[in-house]
Amino acid sequence: MKPTLLVLAAGMGSRYGGLKQMDGLGPNGETIIDYSIYDAVQAGFGKVVYIVREYFKEQFEQTVREKYSNVKCIDGEPLEFQFVTQELNKIPERFTMNPERQKPWGTAHAVLMAKDVIKEPFAVINGDDYYGKDSFRILGDWLRAHENSEGVYSIVGFELDHTLSESGGVSRGICSYDAEQHLTDVAEHLNIAKEADGKVYGDNSVTGETHIELIANALCSMNMWGFTPDYFEKSGRVFESFLEANSQELKKEFYIPYAIDCMIKSGEAKTDVLSTPSHWFGVTYKEDRPAVVAKFQEFADQGVYPTPLYKK
């Protein structure tokens, strides 16, 4: 069984300014998504599904199909691609939304858009985040081991100080879990940064506490999840409950951690917390870009990745 990679690429980077998903950061213009797909293929994934917006789908799909036309899975088969759109009006028919709403419905809604094209265990990632080779290997192994499972999902937790930006504070969901490594909560923290004393501080958005010291190696969510196909049905039911309360809202979003939290509390699902030694990085701010470019050049110089990443 080859798991599928679901890439959330519908969002515009408001703080970064533009389509981060299309920005060439590698030595030969490679995007962050290019590296994620390379790592996923090496980890045994066989299909990539992109969640995009309709207005850039055509350009995006053409670029992808040209770039990856010669990519083969580890079994020698061509890598498969599919493209699905996330739009505001894609909600169950019995609901009407506020006509003034412009904000997308969120990451868990985006995942639901792929329910008709994914029938196998799958990973979910952000299109503009670099997760590292180990993370894909760990998650790929977990997905293969759970091919016939239901109601058991996973999240790849990154050590908090492996996810910070030197350009400003970041928001992270810090994971809590029980003795069996099952997720119990994801608590959103804001303005997280390492300060001059070498310690990490942030604000707890749940309790309202500000500038509290955080555990540097606490596991946090970078939106890298592992699901089996039954997730779609369960998440769909949670989304309907969400819409019953929020269909007329202008800004409330249906996020993956919220959907998972509802399933955990109802007893419908358990979520394994997997830890990775990988360092996350991305372009949260424009100022992050030079460091990311330098990092990919370093990878090329050290032979971590071939250069160019894909040969035509």
GROMACS .gro file of C-alpha atoms in nm:
model
  312
    1MET     CA    1   0.000   0.000   0.000
    2LYS     CA    2   0.129   0.344  -0.097
    3PRO     CA    3  -0.016   0.627   0.113
    4THR     CA    4  -0.128   0.955  -0.039
    5LEU     CA    5   0.004   1.303   0.038
    6LEU     CA    6  -0.261   1.576   0.067
    7VAL     CA    7  -0.109   1.923   0.027
    8LEU     CA    8  -0.297   2.224   0.159
    9ALA     CA    9  -0.206   2.489  -0.098
   10ALA     CA   10  -0.520   2.702  -0.116
   11GLY     CA   11  -0.413   2.981   0.119
   12MET     CA   12  -0.247   3.306   0.028
   13GLY     CA   13   0.036   3.409   0.262
   14SER     CA   14  -0.093   3.742   0.387
   15ARG     CA   15   0.210   3.815   0.607
   16TYR     CA   16   0.452   3.693   0.344
   17GLY     CA   17   0.279   3.873   0.056
   18GLY     CA   18   0.189   3.646  -0.234
   19LEU     CA   19   0.170   3.282  -0.330
   20LYS     CA   20   0.434   3.119  -0.113
   21GLN     CA   21   0.348   2.789  -0.277
   22MET     CA   22   0.499   2.906  -0.608
   23ASP     CA   23   0.808   3.081  -0.471
   24GLY     CA   24   1.139   2.933  -0.585
   25LEU     CA   25   1.368   2.900  -0.282
   26GLY     CA   26   1.605   2.616  -0.379
   27PRO     CA   27   1.930   2.653  -0.579
   28ASN     CA   28   1.742   2.583  -0.904
   29GLY     CA   29   1.417   2.756  -0.818
   30GLU     CA   30   1.270   2.465  -0.624
   31THR     CA   31   0.969   2.543  -0.404
   32ILE     CA   32   0.914   2.412  -0.053
   33ILE     CA   33   0.643   2.182  -0.194
   34ASP     CA   34   0.903   2.035  -0.430
   35TYR     CA   35   1.112   1.923  -0.133
   36SER     CA   36   0.809   1.784   0.048
   37ILE     CA   37   0.712   1.576  -0.253
   38TYR     CA   38   1.067   1.452  -0.297
   39ASP     CA   39   1.077   1.342   0.068
   40ALA     CA   40   0.732   1.185   0.044
   41VAL     CA   41   0.826   0.981  -0.265
   42GLN     CA   42   1.141   0.859  -0.090
   43ALA     CA   43   0.921   0.759   0.204
   44GLY     CA   44   0.699   0.545  -0.020
   45PHE     CA   45   0.405   0.773  -0.101
   46GLY     CA   46   0.237   0.710  -0.436
   47LYS     CA   47  -0.004   0.996  -0.501
   48VAL     CA   48  -0.022   1.369  -0.435
   49VAL     CA   49  -0.352   1.553  -0.402
   50TYR     CA   50  -0.342   1.932  -0.401
   51ILE     CA   51  -0.610   2.150  -0.244
   52VAL     CA   52  -0.605   2.478  -0.437
   53ARG     CA   53  -0.835   2.767  -0.520
   54GLU     CA   54  -1.015   2.782  -0.852
   55TYR     CA   55  -0.856   3.111  -0.957
   56PHE     CA   56  -0.503   2.968  -0.973
   57LYS     CA   57  -0.579   2.599  -1.029
   58GLU     CA   58  -0.503   2.597  -1.402
   59GLN     CA   59  -0.164   2.766  -1.368
   60PHE     CA   60  -0.075   2.555  -1.065
   61GLU     CA   61  -0.173   2.225  -1.229
   62GLN     CA   62   0.021   2.303  -1.547
   63THR     CA   63   0.333   2.390  -1.346
   64VAL     CA   64   0.306   2.074  -1.137
   65ARG     CA   65   0.250   1.836  -1.428
   66GLU     CA   66   0.545   1.980  -1.619
   67LYS     CA   67   0.778   1.973  -1.320
   68TYR     CA   68   0.703   1.621  -1.201
   69SER     CA   69   0.641   1.451  -1.536
   70ASN     CA   70   0.937   1.215  -1.489
   71VAL     CA   71   0.901   1.144  -1.116
   72LYS     CA   72   0.868   0.777  -1.027
   73CYS     CA   73   0.760   0.617  -0.701
   74ILE     CA   74   1.003   0.383  -0.526
   75ASP     CA   75   0.834   0.088  -0.701
   76GLY     CA   76   0.900   0.247  -1.041
   77GLU     CA   77   0.541   0.353  -1.108
   78PRO     CA   78   0.472   0.714  -1.210
   79LEU     CA   79   0.373   0.947  -0.927
   80GLU     CA   80   0.000   1.025  -0.949
   81PHE     CA   81  -0.149   1.375  -0.912
   82GLN     CA   82  -0.495   1.511  -0.854
   83PHE     CA   83  -0.620   1.865  -0.794
   84VAL     CA   84  -0.924   1.962  -0.587
   85THR     CA   85  -1.056   2.309  -0.515
   86GLN     CA   86  -1.165   2.463  -0.187
   87GLU     CA   87  -1.433   2.729  -0.226
   88LEU     CA   88  -1.667   2.897   0.021
   89ASN     CA   89  -1.982   2.754  -0.133
   90LYS     CA   90  -1.870   2.393  -0.096
   91ILE     CA   91  -2.075   2.315   0.211
   92PRO     CA   92  -2.363   2.069   0.267
   93GLU     CA   93  -2.677   2.171   0.076
   94ARG     CA   94  -2.896   2.217   0.382
   95PHE     CA   95  -2.683   2.511   0.499
   96THR     CA   96  -2.668   2.867   0.374
   97MET     CA   97  -2.375   3.091   0.454
   98ASN     CA   98  -2.357   3.462   0.520
   99PRO     CA   99  -2.335   3.625   0.173
  100GLU     CA  100  -2.079   3.869   0.309
  101ARG     CA  101  -1.835   3.597   0.413
  102GLN     CA  102  -1.503   3.601   0.228
  103LYS     CA  103  -1.277   3.402   0.463
  104PRO     CA  104  -1.222   3.033   0.373
  105TRP     CA  105  -1.375   2.774   0.606
  106GLY     CA  106  -1.037   2.649   0.732
  107THR     CA  107  -0.800   2.355   0.711
  108ALA     CA  108  -1.044   2.080   0.814
  109HIS     CA  109  -1.286   2.200   0.546
  110ALA     CA  110  -1.000   2.193   0.293
  111VAL     CA  111  -0.928   1.829   0.377
  112LEU     CA  112  -1.294   1.738   0.325
  113MET     CA  113  -1.267   1.859  -0.034
  114ALA     CA  114  -1.057   1.549  -0.112
  115LYS     CA  115  -1.305   1.288   0.012
  116ASP     CA  116  -1.395   1.171  -0.339
  117VAL     CA  117  -1.036   1.121  -0.456
  118ILE     CA  118  -0.865   0.960  -0.155
  119LYS     CA  119  -0.953   0.602  -0.061
  120GLU     CA  120  -0.630   0.506   0.117
  121PRO     CA  121  -0.443   0.624   0.430
  122PHE     CA  122  -0.309   0.974   0.374
  123ALA     CA  123  -0.092   1.246   0.519
  124VAL     CA  124  -0.189   1.614   0.538
  125ILE     CA  125   0.071   1.891   0.519
  126ASN     CA  126   0.086   2.265   0.458
  127GLY     CA  127   0.220   2.356   0.115
  128ASP     CA  128   0.454   2.623   0.251
  129ASP     CA  129   0.620   2.430   0.533
  130TYR     CA  130   0.940   2.225   0.522
  131TYR     CA  131   0.902   1.914   0.740
  132GLY     CA  132   1.217   1.712   0.677
  133LYS     CA  133   1.296   1.362   0.556
  134ASP     CA  134   1.256   1.190   0.892
  135SER     CA  135   0.907   1.330   0.937
  136PHE     CA  136   0.784   1.179   0.610
  137ARG     CA  137   0.952   0.847   0.684
  138ILE     CA  138   0.796   0.829   1.031
  139LEU     CA  139   0.450   0.922   0.905
  140GLY     CA  140   0.472   0.696   0.598
  141ASP     CA  141   0.558   0.399   0.820
  142TRP     CA  142   0.266   0.479   1.050
  143LEU     CA  143   0.020   0.504   0.759
  144ARG     CA  144   0.127   0.170   0.613
  145ALA     CA  145   0.092   0.008   0.956
  146HIS     CA  146  -0.266   0.140   0.985
  147GLU     CA  147  -0.394   0.048   0.639
  148ASN     CA  148  -0.688  -0.145   0.786
  149SER     CA  149  -0.747   0.070   1.095
  150GLU     CA  150  -1.041   0.296   1.172
  151GLY     CA  151  -1.072   0.570   1.430
  152VAL     CA  152  -0.696   0.590   1.490
  153TYR     CA  153  -0.513   0.891   1.347
  154SER     CA  154  -0.176   1.055   1.405
  155ILE     CA  155  -0.002   1.388   1.434
  156VAL     CA  156   0.370   1.448   1.385
  157GLY     CA  157   0.489   1.660   1.675
  158PHE     CA  158   0.792   1.886   1.630
  159GLU     CA  159   1.001   2.006   1.921
  160LEU     CA  160   0.898   2.365   1.983
  161ASP     CA  161   1.246   2.515   1.955
  162HIS     CA  162   1.286   2.340   1.619
  163THR     CA  163   1.001   2.551   1.477
  164LEU     CA  164   1.080   2.912   1.568
  165SER     CA  165   1.143   3.210   1.340
  166GLU     CA  166   1.424   3.460   1.391
  167SER     CA  167   1.206   3.726   1.226
  168GLY     CA  168   0.929   3.746   1.485
  169GLY     CA  169   0.697   3.563   1.718
  170VAL     CA  170   0.501   3.264   1.591
  171SER     CA  171   0.181   3.083   1.687
  172ARG     CA  172   0.201   2.713   1.771
  173GLY     CA  173  -0.039   2.452   1.902
  174ILE     CA  174   0.139   2.269   2.185
  175CYS     CA  175   0.035   1.905   2.220
  176SER     CA  176  -0.065   1.732   2.541
  177TYR     CA  177  -0.088   1.353   2.547
  178ASP     CA  178  -0.143   1.064   2.785
  179ALA     CA  179   0.086   0.780   2.891
  180GLU     CA  180  -0.001   0.587   2.574
  181GLN     CA  181   0.111   0.884   2.359
  182HIS     CA  182  -0.250   0.958   2.259
  183LEU     CA  183  -0.329   1.325   2.197
  184THR     CA  184  -0.547   1.484   2.463
  185ASP     CA  185  -0.528   1.851   2.367
  186VAL     CA  186  -0.366   2.106   2.137
  187ALA     CA  187  -0.334   2.440   2.315
  188GLU     CA  188  -0.274   2.744   2.094
  189HIS     CA  189   0.010   2.971   2.205
  190LEU     CA  190   0.090   3.307   2.045
  191ASN     CA  191   0.395   3.531   2.010
  192ILE     CA  192   0.638   3.244   2.075
  193ALA     CA  193   1.003   3.339   2.050
  194LYS     CA  194   1.343   3.255   2.199
  195GLU     CA  195   1.472   3.547   2.401
  196ALA     CA  196   1.816   3.668   2.505
  197ASP     CA  197   1.830   3.432   2.804
  198GLY     CA  198   1.800   3.138   2.565
  199LYS     CA  199   1.456   3.043   2.694
  200VAL     CA  200   1.134   3.022   2.494
  201TYR     CA  201   0.838   3.238   2.591
  202GLY     CA  202   0.486   3.279   2.459
  203ASP     CA  203   0.125   3.370   2.537
  204ASN     CA  204  -0.136   3.103   2.613
  205SER     CA  205  -0.442   3.197   2.408
  206VAL     CA  206  -0.661   2.960   2.611
  207THR     CA  207  -0.583   3.083   2.964
  208GLY     CA  208  -0.489   3.438   2.866
  209GLU     CA  209  -0.151   3.414   3.041
  210THR     CA  210   0.118   3.620   2.870
  211HIS     CA  211   0.496   3.589   2.845
  212ILE     CA  212   0.513   3.249   3.012
  213GLU     CA  213   0.816   3.024   2.982
  214LEU     CA  214   0.749   2.726   2.756
  215ILE     CA  215   0.924   2.390   2.748
  216ALA     CA  216   1.170   2.416   2.460
  217ASN     CA  217   1.131   2.053   2.350
  218ALA     CA  218   0.753   2.037   2.398
  219LEU     CA  219   0.590   1.875   2.097
  220CYS     CA  220   0.384   2.111   1.884
  221SER     CA  221   0.163   2.077   1.580
  222MET     CA  222   0.287   2.200   1.244
  223ASN     CA  223  -0.023   2.067   1.069
  224MET     CA  224   0.130   1.734   0.967
  225TRP     CA  225  -0.133   1.466   1.020
  226GLY     CA  226  -0.194   1.102   0.931
  227PHE     CA  227  -0.548   0.985   0.858
  228THR     CA  228  -0.730   0.676   0.738
  229PRO     CA  229  -1.020   0.723   0.492
  230ASP     CA  230  -1.289   0.694   0.764
  231TYR     CA  231  -1.170   1.038   0.875
  232PHE     CA  232  -1.377   1.197   0.598
  233GLU     CA  233  -1.710   1.064   0.726
  234LYS     CA  234  -1.633   1.147   1.089
  235SER     CA  235  -1.500   1.494   1.006
  236GLY     CA  236  -1.799   1.558   0.780
  237ARG     CA  237  -2.034   1.503   1.072
  238VAL     CA  238  -1.831   1.738   1.291
  239PHE     CA  239  -1.841   2.001   1.014
  240GLU     CA  240  -2.220   1.984   1.000
  241SER     CA  241  -2.236   2.042   1.375
  242PHE     CA  242  -1.993   2.331   1.332
  243LEU     CA  243  -2.212   2.485   1.060
  244GLU     CA  244  -2.526   2.450   1.271
  245ALA     CA  245  -2.366   2.694   1.512
  246ASN     CA  246  -2.152   2.903   1.277
  247SER     CA  247  -2.293   2.907   0.922
  248GLN     CA  248  -2.369   3.280   0.942
  249GLU     CA  249  -2.034   3.376   1.093
  250LEU     CA  250  -1.794   3.583   0.886
  251LYS     CA  251  -1.463   3.463   1.026
  252LYS     CA  252  -1.492   3.143   1.232
  253GLU     CA  253  -1.298   2.858   1.073
  254PHE     CA  254  -1.316   2.479   1.089
  255TYR     CA  255  -0.963   2.373   1.178
  256ILE     CA  256  -0.817   2.021   1.187
  257PRO     CA  257  -0.731   2.039   1.562
  258TYR     CA  258  -1.092   2.137   1.636
  259ALA     CA  259  -1.229   1.844   1.434
  260ILE     CA  260  -0.986   1.604   1.603
  261ASP     CA  261  -1.068   1.743   1.948
  262CYS     CA  262  -1.439   1.681   1.887
  263MET     CA  263  -1.367   1.321   1.782
  264ILE     CA  264  -1.144   1.260   2.085
  265LYS     CA  265  -1.404   1.397   2.324
  266SER     CA  266  -1.684   1.191   2.163
  267GLY     CA  267  -1.473   0.876   2.176
  268GLU     CA  268  -1.485   0.836   1.797
  269ALA     CA  269  -1.110   0.856   1.747
  270LYS     CA  270  -0.770   0.839   1.908
  271THR     CA  271  -0.470   1.027   1.775
  272ASP     CA  272  -0.115   0.898   1.814
  273VAL     CA  273   0.145   1.166   1.881
  274LEU     CA  274   0.454   1.084   1.674
  275SER     CA  275   0.777   1.272   1.743
  276THR     CA  276   1.030   1.373   1.480
  277PRO     CA  277   1.391   1.489   1.514
  278SER     CA  278   1.347   1.709   1.205
  279HIS     CA  279   1.370   2.087   1.216
  280TRP     CA  280   1.071   2.264   1.064
  281PHE     CA  281   1.122   2.584   0.871
  282GLY     CA  282   0.917   2.804   0.645
  283VAL     CA  283   0.857   3.156   0.525
  284THR     CA  284   0.619   3.293   0.786
  285TYR     CA  285   0.764   3.640   0.724
  286LYS     CA  286   0.934   3.792   0.421
  287GLU     CA  287   1.243   3.828   0.637
  288ASP     CA  288   1.260   3.449   0.669
  289ARG     CA  289   1.328   3.403   0.299
  290PRO     CA  290   1.708   3.453   0.289
  291ALA     CA  291   1.762   3.199   0.569
  292VAL     CA  292   1.545   2.942   0.392
  293VAL     CA  293   1.730   2.999   0.064
  294ALA     CA  294   2.060   2.952   0.248
  295LYS     CA  295   1.934   2.633   0.413
  296PHE     CA  296   1.836   2.473   0.082
  297GLN     CA  297   2.174   2.572  -0.064
  298GLU     CA  298   2.340   2.406   0.235
  299PHE     CA  299   2.138   2.089   0.173
  300ALA     CA  300   2.254   2.088  -0.188
  301ASP     CA  301   2.618   2.147  -0.093
  302GLN     CA  302   2.606   1.861   0.158
  303GLY     CA  303   2.439   1.623  -0.086
  304VAL     CA  304   2.125   1.592   0.126
  305TYR     CA  305   1.924   1.657  -0.191
  306PRO     CA  306   2.027   1.631  -0.557
  307THR     CA  307   2.057   1.954  -0.747
  308PRO     CA  308   1.852   2.019  -0.945
  309LEU     CA  309   1.592   1.834  -0.740
  310TYR     CA  310   1.403   1.714  -1.049
  311LYS     CA  311   1.552   1.641  -1.388
  312LYS     CA  312   1.354   1.721  -1.699
   0.00000   0.00000   0.00000
